[in-house]
mmCIF file of C-alpha atoms in Angstrom:
data_model
loop_
_atom_site.group_PDB
_atom_site.id
_atom_site.type_symbol
_atom_site.label_atom_id
_atom_site.label_comp_id
_atom_site.label_asym_id
_atom_site.label_seq_id
_atom_site.Cartn_x
_atom_site.Cartn_y
_atom_site.Cartn_z
ATOM 1 C CA UNK A 192 22.307 -7.995 -40.423
ATOM 2 C CA UNK A 193 18.863 -9.522 -39.681
ATOM 3 C CA UNK A 194 20.440 -11.416 -36.787
ATOM 4 C CA UNK A 195 21.774 -8.251 -35.303
ATOM 5 C CA UNK A 196 18.575 -6.514 -35.682
ATOM 6 C CA UNK A 197 16.655 -9.254 -34.162
ATOM 7 C CA UNK A 198 19.008 -9.245 -31.112
ATOM 8 C CA UNK A 199 18.736 -5.539 -30.844
ATOM 9 C CA UNK A 200 14.825 -5.804 -30.810
ATOM 10 C CA UNK A 201 14.895 -8.663 -28.265
ATOM 11 C CA UNK A 202 17.359 -6.666 -25.909
ATOM 12 C CA UNK A 203 14.925 -3.525 -26.096
ATOM 13 C CA UNK A 204 11.938 -5.748 -25.306
ATOM 14 C CA UNK A 205 13.623 -7.337 -22.307
ATOM 15 C CA UNK A 206 14.899 -4.153 -21.168
ATOM 16 C CA UNK A 207 11.405 -2.561 -21.329
ATOM 17 C CA UNK A 208 10.068 -5.481 -19.583
ATOM 18 C CA UNK A 209 12.576 -5.298 -16.541
ATOM 19 C CA UNK A 210 12.117 -1.443 -16.395
ATOM 20 C CA UNK A 211 8.360 -1.866 -16.117
ATOM 21 C CA UNK A 212 8.617 -4.583 -13.723
ATOM 22 C CA UNK A 213 10.804 -2.596 -11.413
ATOM 23 C CA UNK A 214 8.542 0.402 -11.921
ATOM 24 C CA UNK A 215 5.520 -1.627 -11.054
ATOM 25 C CA UNK A 216 7.272 -2.801 -7.800
ATOM 26 C CA UNK A 217 7.762 0.908 -6.692
ATOM 27 C CA UNK A 218 4.299 1.952 -8.046
ATOM 28 C CA UNK A 219 1.403 3.339 -5.788
ATOM 29 C CA UNK A 220 -1.057 3.709 -8.608
ATOM 30 C CA UNK A 221 -1.843 2.378 -11.973
ATOM 31 C CA UNK A 222 0.433 3.151 -14.820
ATOM 32 C CA UNK A 223 -2.080 5.435 -16.674
ATOM 33 C CA UNK A 224 -2.272 7.890 -13.920
ATOM 34 C CA UNK A 225 1.520 7.682 -12.996
ATOM 35 C CA UNK A 226 2.284 8.469 -16.713
ATOM 36 C CA UNK A 227 -0.412 11.322 -16.570
ATOM 37 C CA UNK A 228 1.371 12.632 -13.383
ATOM 38 C CA UNK A 229 4.748 12.569 -15.360
ATOM 39 C CA UNK A 230 3.700 13.903 -18.616
ATOM 40 C CA UNK A 231 -0.045 14.887 -18.613
ATOM 41 C CA UNK A 232 -2.037 17.988 -17.684
ATOM 42 C CA UNK A 233 -1.391 19.472 -14.177
ATOM 43 C CA UNK A 234 -4.033 20.181 -11.474
ATOM 44 C CA UNK A 235 -2.638 23.759 -11.150
ATOM 45 C CA UNK A 236 -3.641 24.708 -14.557
ATOM 46 C CA UNK A 237 -6.681 22.507 -15.234
ATOM 47 C CA UNK A 238 -8.447 22.935 -12.077
ATOM 48 C CA UNK A 239 -7.849 26.491 -11.450
ATOM 49 C CA UNK A 240 -11.161 28.658 -11.238
ATOM 50 C CA UNK A 241 -13.318 25.347 -11.596
ATOM 51 C CA UNK A 242 -16.212 25.150 -9.189
ATOM 52 C CA UNK A 243 -15.859 21.795 -7.185
ATOM 53 C CA UNK A 244 -18.563 20.373 -5.066
ATOM 54 C CA UNK A 245 -17.208 17.785 -2.301
ATOM 55 C CA UNK A 246 -19.308 15.608 -0.255
ATOM 56 C CA UNK A 247 -17.842 14.089 2.823
ATOM 57 C CA UNK A 248 -15.794 17.294 3.114
ATOM 58 C CA UNK A 249 -15.679 17.408 6.941
ATOM 59 C CA UNK A 250 -12.724 15.225 7.433
ATOM 60 C CA UNK A 251 -10.284 12.587 6.154
ATOM 61 C CA UNK A 252 -10.137 12.370 2.297
ATOM 62 C CA UNK A 253 -12.760 14.977 1.663
ATOM 63 C CA UNK A 254 -11.007 17.391 3.838
ATOM 64 C CA UNK A 255 -7.674 16.887 2.165
ATOM 65 C CA UNK A 256 -9.190 17.062 -1.214
ATOM 66 C CA UNK A 257 -10.588 20.745 -0.146
ATOM 67 C CA UNK A 258 -7.241 21.919 0.947
ATOM 68 C CA UNK A 259 -5.311 20.637 -2.088
ATOM 69 C CA UNK A 260 -8.110 22.046 -4.338
ATOM 70 C CA UNK A 261 -7.962 25.375 -2.558
ATOM 71 C CA UNK A 262 -4.207 25.427 -3.191
ATOM 72 C CA UNK A 263 -4.761 25.284 -6.973
ATOM 73 C CA UNK A 264 -7.296 28.107 -6.535
ATOM 74 C CA UNK A 265 -10.563 26.113 -7.220
ATOM 75 C CA UNK A 266 -13.776 27.469 -6.083
ATOM 76 C CA UNK A 267 -15.237 24.964 -3.501
ATOM 77 C CA UNK A 268 -18.657 23.700 -2.078
ATOM 78 C CA UNK A 269 -18.056 21.854 1.020
ATOM 79 C CA UNK A 270 -20.911 19.384 2.120
ATOM 80 C CA UNK A 271 -21.266 16.957 5.030
ATOM 81 C CA UNK A 272 -23.748 16.772 7.934
ATOM 82 C CA UNK A 273 -21.476 18.317 10.490
ATOM 83 C CA UNK A 274 -21.732 22.078 9.751
ATOM 84 C CA UNK A 275 -19.162 23.043 12.427
ATOM 85 C CA UNK A 276 -16.705 20.903 10.960
ATOM 86 C CA UNK A 277 -17.176 22.215 7.527
ATOM 87 C CA UNK A 278 -16.497 25.730 8.864
ATOM 88 C CA UNK A 279 -13.141 24.328 10.375
ATOM 89 C CA UNK A 280 -12.096 22.874 7.081
ATOM 90 C CA UNK A 281 -13.203 26.135 5.245
ATOM 91 C CA UNK A 282 -10.831 28.021 7.518
ATOM 92 C CA UNK A 283 -8.114 25.525 7.030
ATOM 93 C CA UNK A 284 -8.518 26.052 3.305
ATOM 94 C CA UNK A 285 -8.429 29.980 3.627
ATOM 95 C CA UNK A 286 -5.296 29.627 5.583
ATOM 96 C CA UNK A 287 -3.357 27.039 3.375
ATOM 97 C CA UNK A 288 -4.740 28.167 -0.078
ATOM 98 C CA UNK A 289 -4.827 31.855 0.450
ATOM 99 C CA UNK A 290 -8.189 32.216 -1.527
ATOM 100 C CA UNK A 291 -10.933 34.666 -0.375
ATOM 101 C CA UNK A 292 -13.832 33.554 1.667
ATOM 102 C CA UNK A 293 -16.394 34.027 -1.034
ATOM 103 C CA UNK A 294 -14.757 31.259 -2.995
ATOM 104 C CA UNK A 295 -15.774 28.550 -0.444
ATOM 105 C CA UNK A 296 -19.516 27.730 0.184
ATOM 106 C CA UNK A 297 -20.358 25.800 3.177
ATOM 107 C CA UNK A 298 -23.534 23.676 2.215
ATOM 108 C CA UNK A 299 -24.578 21.244 4.884
ATOM 109 C CA UNK A 300 -25.941 18.216 3.261
ATOM 110 C CA UNK A 301 -27.271 14.747 4.588
ATOM 111 C CA UNK A 302 -27.180 12.068 1.726
ATOM 112 C CA UNK A 303 -29.715 10.185 3.368
ATOM 113 C CA UNK A 304 -32.319 13.001 3.426
ATOM 114 C CA UNK A 305 -32.825 12.553 -0.357
ATOM 115 C CA UNK A 306 -35.809 14.919 -0.393
ATOM 116 C CA UNK A 307 -33.453 17.800 0.382
ATOM 117 C CA UNK A 308 -31.084 17.131 -2.696
ATOM 118 C CA UNK A 309 -32.887 19.057 -5.378
ATOM 119 C CA UNK A 310 -32.986 22.276 -3.334
ATOM 120 C CA UNK A 311 -29.297 21.868 -2.358
ATOM 121 C CA UNK A 312 -28.257 21.496 -5.878
ATOM 122 C CA UNK A 313 -30.294 24.645 -6.757
ATOM 123 C CA UNK A 314 -28.507 26.543 -3.878
ATOM 124 C CA UNK A 315 -24.965 25.485 -5.139
ATOM 125 C CA UNK A 316 -25.647 26.603 -8.666
ATOM 126 C CA UNK A 317 -27.279 29.661 -7.701
ATOM 127 C CA UNK A 318 -24.208 30.548 -5.467
ATOM 128 C CA UNK A 319 -21.532 30.267 -8.147
ATOM 129 C CA UNK A 320 -23.615 30.198 -11.304
ATOM 130 C CA UNK A 321 -22.185 26.979 -12.296
ATOM 131 C CA UNK A 322 -20.889 23.565 -11.188
ATOM 132 C CA UNK A 323 -17.795 22.087 -13.093
ATOM 133 C CA UNK A 324 -16.981 19.011 -10.842
ATOM 134 C CA UNK A 325 -19.007 16.836 -8.424
ATOM 135 C CA UNK A 326 -16.857 14.602 -6.132
ATOM 136 C CA UNK A 327 -18.701 11.942 -4.516
ATOM 137 C CA UNK A 328 -16.811 11.150 -1.588
ATOM 138 C CA UNK A 329 -19.439 10.790 1.387
ATOM 139 C CA UNK A 330 -19.883 7.491 2.962
ATOM 140 C CA UNK A 331 -19.258 4.883 5.669
ATOM 141 C CA UNK A 332 -17.232 1.740 5.854
ATOM 142 C CA UNK A 333 -17.956 -1.396 7.814
ATOM 143 C CA UNK A 334 -16.170 -3.593 10.359
ATOM 144 C CA UNK A 335 -18.431 -6.713 11.152
ATOM 145 C CA UNK A 336 -19.052 -10.225 10.229
ATOM 146 C CA UNK A 337 -21.994 -10.989 8.179
ATOM 147 C CA UNK A 338 -23.421 -13.501 10.420
ATOM 148 C CA UNK A 339 -23.407 -10.937 13.148
ATOM 149 C CA UNK A 340 -24.655 -7.921 11.180
ATOM 150 C CA UNK A 341 -28.336 -6.601 11.553
ATOM 151 C CA UNK A 342 -30.327 -6.173 8.297
ATOM 152 C CA UNK A 343 -30.808 -2.507 9.333
ATOM 153 C CA UNK A 344 -26.977 -2.051 9.163
ATOM 154 C CA UNK A 345 -26.972 -3.147 5.486
ATOM 155 C CA UNK A 346 -30.077 -0.923 4.686
ATOM 156 C CA UNK A 347 -28.100 1.977 6.066
ATOM 157 C CA UNK A 348 -25.174 1.358 4.113
ATOM 158 C CA UNK A 349 -26.943 1.126 0.902
ATOM 159 C CA UNK A 350 -29.168 4.094 1.902
ATOM 160 C CA UNK A 351 -25.925 6.234 2.438
ATOM 161 C CA UNK A 352 -23.118 5.024 0.117
ATOM 162 C CA UNK A 353 -25.255 3.984 -2.968
ATOM 163 C CA UNK A 354 -28.923 5.719 -2.919
ATOM 164 C CA UNK A 355 -27.604 8.839 -1.413
ATOM 165 C CA UNK A 356 -24.848 9.128 -3.856
ATOM 166 C CA UNK A 357 -26.836 8.381 -6.990
ATOM 167 C CA UNK A 358 -29.713 10.678 -5.986
ATOM 168 C CA UNK A 359 -27.464 13.704 -5.663
ATOM 169 C CA UNK A 360 -25.753 12.739 -9.066
ATOM 170 C CA UNK A 361 -29.187 12.419 -10.696
ATOM 171 C CA UNK A 362 -30.157 15.932 -9.486
ATOM 172 C CA UNK A 363 -26.836 17.673 -10.716
ATOM 173 C CA UNK A 364 -26.823 15.594 -14.160
ATOM 174 C CA UNK A 365 -29.476 17.781 -15.787
ATOM 175 C CA UNK A 366 -27.100 20.765 -15.140
ATOM 176 C CA UNK A 367 -24.088 19.117 -16.706
ATOM 177 C CA UNK A 368 -26.365 17.928 -19.781
ATOM 178 C CA UNK A 369 -27.558 21.570 -20.196
ATOM 179 C CA UNK A 370 -24.019 22.895 -20.151
ATOM 180 C CA UNK A 371 -22.811 19.765 -22.207
ATOM 181 C CA UNK A 372 -19.840 19.230 -19.977
ATOM 182 C CA UNK A 373 -18.927 18.231 -16.454
ATOM 183 C CA UNK A 374 -16.816 15.766 -14.310
ATOM 184 C CA UNK A 375 -18.394 13.401 -11.892
ATOM 185 C CA UNK A 376 -15.810 11.882 -9.627
ATOM 186 C CA UNK A 377 -16.688 8.995 -7.319
ATOM 187 C CA UNK A 378 -14.381 7.942 -4.536
ATOM 188 C CA UNK A 379 -15.049 4.172 -4.695
ATOM 189 C CA UNK A 380 -12.764 1.726 -3.099
ATOM 190 C CA UNK A 381 -10.688 -1.453 -3.919
ATOM 191 C CA UNK A 382 -13.683 -2.926 -2.332
ATOM 192 C CA UNK A 383 -15.619 -1.984 -5.445
ATOM 193 C CA UNK A 384 -13.816 -4.589 -7.417
ATOM 194 C CA UNK A 385 -12.920 -7.324 -4.765
ATOM 195 C CA UNK A 386 -14.910 -8.745 -1.999
ATOM 196 C CA UNK A 387 -13.377 -7.748 1.404
ATOM 197 C CA UNK A 388 -13.928 -9.779 4.602
ATOM 198 C CA UNK A 389 -15.682 -7.863 7.481
ATOM 199 C CA UNK A 390 -17.025 -5.369 4.737
ATOM 200 C CA UNK A 391 -19.773 -7.208 2.999
ATOM 201 C CA UNK A 392 -22.213 -4.492 3.059
ATOM 202 C CA UNK A 393 -19.604 -1.753 2.300
ATOM 203 C CA UNK A 394 -18.119 -3.913 -0.618
ATOM 204 C CA UNK A 395 -21.680 -4.286 -1.900
ATOM 205 C CA UNK A 396 -22.385 -0.713 -2.087
ATOM 206 C CA UNK A 397 -19.116 0.041 -3.823
ATOM 207 C CA UNK A 398 -19.741 -2.870 -6.335
ATOM 208 C CA UNK A 399 -23.113 -1.005 -6.869
ATOM 209 C CA UNK A 400 -21.527 2.314 -7.421
ATOM 210 C CA UNK A 401 -19.025 0.968 -9.897
ATOM 211 C CA UNK A 402 -21.830 -0.733 -11.887
ATOM 212 C CA UNK A 403 -24.090 2.304 -11.768
ATOM 213 C CA UNK A 404 -21.453 4.831 -12.943
ATOM 214 C CA UNK A 405 -20.050 2.517 -15.684
ATOM 215 C CA UNK A 406 -23.438 2.070 -16.987
ATOM 216 C CA UNK A 407 -24.129 6.006 -16.790
ATOM 217 C CA UNK A 408 -20.877 6.542 -18.688
ATOM 218 C CA UNK A 409 -22.213 4.526 -21.574
ATOM 219 C CA UNK A 410 -25.547 6.410 -21.650
ATOM 220 C CA UNK A 411 -23.513 9.664 -21.929
ATOM 221 C CA UNK A 412 -21.805 8.598 -24.887
ATOM 222 C CA UNK A 413 -23.353 11.260 -26.940
ATOM 223 C CA UNK A 414 -22.091 13.927 -24.533
ATOM 224 C CA UNK A 415 -18.158 13.181 -24.349
ATOM 225 C CA UNK A 416 -17.424 16.276 -22.287
ATOM 226 C CA UNK A 417 -19.210 14.812 -19.371
ATOM 227 C CA UNK A 418 -16.663 12.681 -17.796
ATOM 228 C CA UNK A 419 -17.451 9.823 -15.450
ATOM 229 C CA UNK A 420 -14.391 9.078 -13.213
ATOM 230 C CA UNK A 421 -14.279 6.086 -10.793
ATOM 231 C CA UNK A 422 -11.492 6.212 -8.052
ATOM 232 C CA UNK A 423 -10.476 2.879 -6.492
ATOM 233 C CA UNK A 424 -8.110 3.685 -3.580
ATOM 234 C CA UNK A 425 -6.660 0.933 -1.277
ATOM 235 C CA UNK A 426 -5.971 1.682 2.287
ATOM 236 C CA UNK A 427 -5.615 5.285 2.999
ATOM 237 C CA UNK A 428 -4.906 7.026 6.278
ATOM 238 C CA UNK A 429 -8.244 8.637 7.187
ATOM 239 C CA UNK A 430 -11.271 8.555 9.721
ATOM 240 C CA UNK A 431 -13.117 5.775 7.784
ATOM 241 C CA UNK A 432 -12.527 3.119 10.265
ATOM 242 C CA UNK A 433 -13.445 5.226 13.238
ATOM 243 C CA UNK A 434 -16.721 6.058 11.627
ATOM 244 C CA UNK A 435 -17.491 2.723 10.312
ATOM 245 C CA UNK A 436 -20.802 0.653 10.638
ATOM 246 C CA UNK A 437 -20.533 -2.442 13.077
ATOM 247 C CA UNK A 438 -22.964 -5.283 13.593
ATOM 248 C CA UNK A 439 -25.606 -2.987 15.139
ATOM 249 C CA UNK A 440 -26.669 0.611 14.350
ATOM 250 C CA UNK A 441 -25.042 2.991 16.812
ATOM 251 C CA UNK A 442 -22.244 0.720 17.887
ATOM 252 C CA UNK A 443 -18.802 1.986 17.332
ATOM 253 C CA UNK A 444 -15.746 0.150 16.266
ATOM 254 C CA UNK A 445 -13.986 -0.925 19.519
ATOM 255 C CA UNK A 446 -10.481 -1.105 18.384
ATOM 256 C CA UNK A 447 -8.268 1.845 16.726
ATOM 257 C CA UNK A 448 -4.698 1.254 16.125
ATOM 258 C CA UNK A 449 -1.811 2.731 13.906
ATOM 259 C CA UNK A 450 -2.409 3.587 10.367
ATOM 260 C CA UNK A 451 1.209 4.144 9.398
ATOM 261 C CA UNK A 452 1.132 1.146 7.135
ATOM 262 C CA UNK A 453 -1.480 2.728 4.960
ATOM 263 C CA UNK A 454 -0.936 5.295 2.049
ATOM 264 C CA UNK A 455 -0.649 9.014 3.117
ATOM 265 C CA UNK A 456 -3.753 11.022 2.607
ATOM 266 C CA UNK A 457 -1.807 13.700 0.768
ATOM 267 C CA UNK A 458 -0.346 11.466 -1.777
ATOM 268 C CA UNK A 459 -3.715 9.683 -2.455
ATOM 269 C CA UNK A 460 -5.347 13.175 -3.022
ATOM 270 C CA UNK A 461 -2.622 14.393 -5.295
ATOM 271 C CA UNK A 462 -3.201 11.463 -7.435
ATOM 272 C CA UNK A 463 -6.862 12.231 -7.467
ATOM 273 C CA UNK A 464 -6.263 15.673 -8.462
ATOM 274 C CA UNK A 465 -4.004 14.467 -11.398
ATOM 275 C CA UNK A 466 -6.642 11.947 -12.406
ATOM 276 C CA UNK A 467 -9.228 14.911 -12.494
ATOM 277 C CA UNK A 468 -7.041 17.097 -14.533
ATOM 278 C CA UNK A 469 -6.535 14.466 -17.116
ATOM 279 C CA UNK A 470 -10.130 13.244 -17.053
ATOM 280 C CA UNK A 471 -9.256 9.742 -16.349
ATOM 281 C CA UNK A 472 -12.185 7.487 -16.370
ATOM 282 C CA UNK A 473 -10.911 4.682 -13.845
ATOM 283 C CA UNK A 474 -8.039 5.098 -11.344
ATOM 284 C CA UNK A 475 -6.377 2.562 -9.035
ATOM 285 C CA UNK A 476 -4.472 4.208 -6.254
ATOM 286 C CA UNK A 477 -2.820 1.868 -3.694
ATOM 287 C CA UNK A 478 0.444 0.909 -2.257
ATOM 288 C CA UNK A 479 1.936 -2.521 -2.807
ATOM 289 C CA UNK A 480 0.705 -5.151 -2.289
ATOM 290 C CA UNK A 481 -2.671 -3.939 -2.567
ATOM 291 C CA UNK A 482 -2.022 -2.414 -6.124
ATOM 292 C CA UNK A 483 -0.817 -5.923 -7.343
ATOM 293 C CA UNK A 484 -3.963 -7.462 -6.040
ATOM 294 C CA UNK A 485 -5.946 -5.003 -7.985
ATOM 295 C CA UNK A 486 -4.264 -5.979 -11.107
ATOM 296 C CA UNK A 487 -4.715 -9.594 -10.284
ATOM 297 C CA UNK A 488 -8.402 -9.164 -9.794
ATOM 298 C CA UNK A 489 -8.507 -7.427 -13.206
ATOM 299 C CA UNK A 490 -6.202 -9.881 -15.196
ATOM 300 C CA UNK A 491 -5.841 -13.126 -13.179
ATOM 301 C CA UNK A 492 -9.029 -13.414 -10.942
ATOM 302 C CA UNK A 493 -8.352 -17.117 -10.205
ATOM 303 C CA UNK A 494 -5.028 -16.183 -8.619
ATOM 304 C CA UNK A 495 -6.740 -13.275 -6.884
ATOM 305 C CA UNK A 496 -9.320 -15.531 -5.382
ATOM 306 C CA UNK A 497 -6.546 -17.556 -3.792
ATOM 307 C CA UNK A 498 -4.826 -14.786 -2.486
ATOM 308 C CA UNK A 499 -7.784 -13.085 -1.039
ATOM 309 C CA UNK A 500 -8.936 -16.244 0.624
ATOM 310 C CA UNK A 501 -5.590 -16.779 2.482
ATOM 311 C CA UNK A 502 -5.543 -12.999 3.546
ATOM 312 C CA UNK A 503 -9.182 -13.050 4.313
ATOM 313 C CA UNK A 504 -8.985 -15.856 6.500
ATOM 314 C CA UNK A 505 -6.192 -14.361 8.479
ATOM 315 C CA UNK A 506 -8.007 -11.065 8.668
ATOM 316 C CA UNK A 507 -11.144 -12.630 10.263
ATOM 317 C CA UNK A 508 -9.213 -14.600 12.754
ATOM 318 C CA UNK A 509 -7.378 -11.479 14.047
ATOM 319 C CA UNK A 510 -10.482 -9.626 14.133
ATOM 320 C CA UNK A 511 -12.132 -12.430 16.317
ATOM 321 C CA UNK A 512 -9.064 -11.993 18.644
ATOM 322 C CA UNK A 513 -9.749 -8.186 18.983
ATOM 323 C CA UNK A 514 -7.239 -6.767 16.765
ATOM 324 C CA UNK A 515 -7.734 -3.918 14.435
ATOM 325 C CA UNK A 516 -9.177 -5.273 11.073
ATOM 326 C CA UNK A 517 -6.996 -2.999 8.809
ATOM 327 C CA UNK A 518 -3.658 -3.703 10.709
ATOM 328 C CA UNK A 519 -4.482 -7.331 10.661
ATOM 329 C CA UNK A 520 -2.954 -7.938 7.355
ATOM 330 C CA UNK A 521 0.456 -6.932 8.935
ATOM 331 C CA UNK A 522 -0.043 -8.040 12.504
ATOM 332 C CA UNK A 523 0.426 -11.517 14.002
ATOM 333 C CA UNK A 524 -1.833 -12.412 17.093
ATOM 334 C CA UNK A 525 0.175 -13.038 20.289
#
């Protein structure tokens, strides 16, 4: 009997291991969020009627966040520098979400103009009477070699991605503390947990955000209903490369190619909404093999360093040949 029981337990463990391994091979996010997607709370129920402030809402991930939140009947505050693009996104939300125009506030915002943040927060709170969720999405990436990059570029990256984000967060935090609840979602990046060639300044800003919000979470231990959520996506189809910093301020990325190898924006945002509905504190979203690399960085950093150095060398070589940096992982130079 003992032998039969041991055999059964061994079989179940082996079956579970094989099942999880196969599941991981097909996964496009960490297991926690995939279980939440399957068995957890739904965005349609949890986010309906919530006031959500989205920065960087004029395109890409921010635009898709606005559209999907409109479909679940959230109330939206859309912020970015380009006001005309915000009104375009608002109209798109009205058409796709079927919500009244009064449920969407267009609030132009420049993260680098930190003196304006206090007044912007007051305006947002006054309009809806409350803010439930802040999504820190605004920021710019980078495509340049460190040796060629002006120090002014590094300063601009940190001013925008890091200092601008924490400035807005600090101004809204007293409101959340007064209400004793709130959700701060920061769209970070796989670059926030691993160094990425051609993105040294961008990666530094994302590491800084990860450290800041992880520290803030511990400071808010006495207010457990204020949730700090860090989202670390891998490559996603968006305008982030088009608008990236290069080695000099004002210089644009010269090469733009196909983004079909990246995760679809719609899938990425759906998973972010699942994470928000279930108050997940850290989320990894990426197609393979990027998801596997994230797990390696967390649990086997020595292996991760080896893989990153191999891929990084190829990426830099292709970049120097004039190929797109993102497609370089999948493209052989001719």
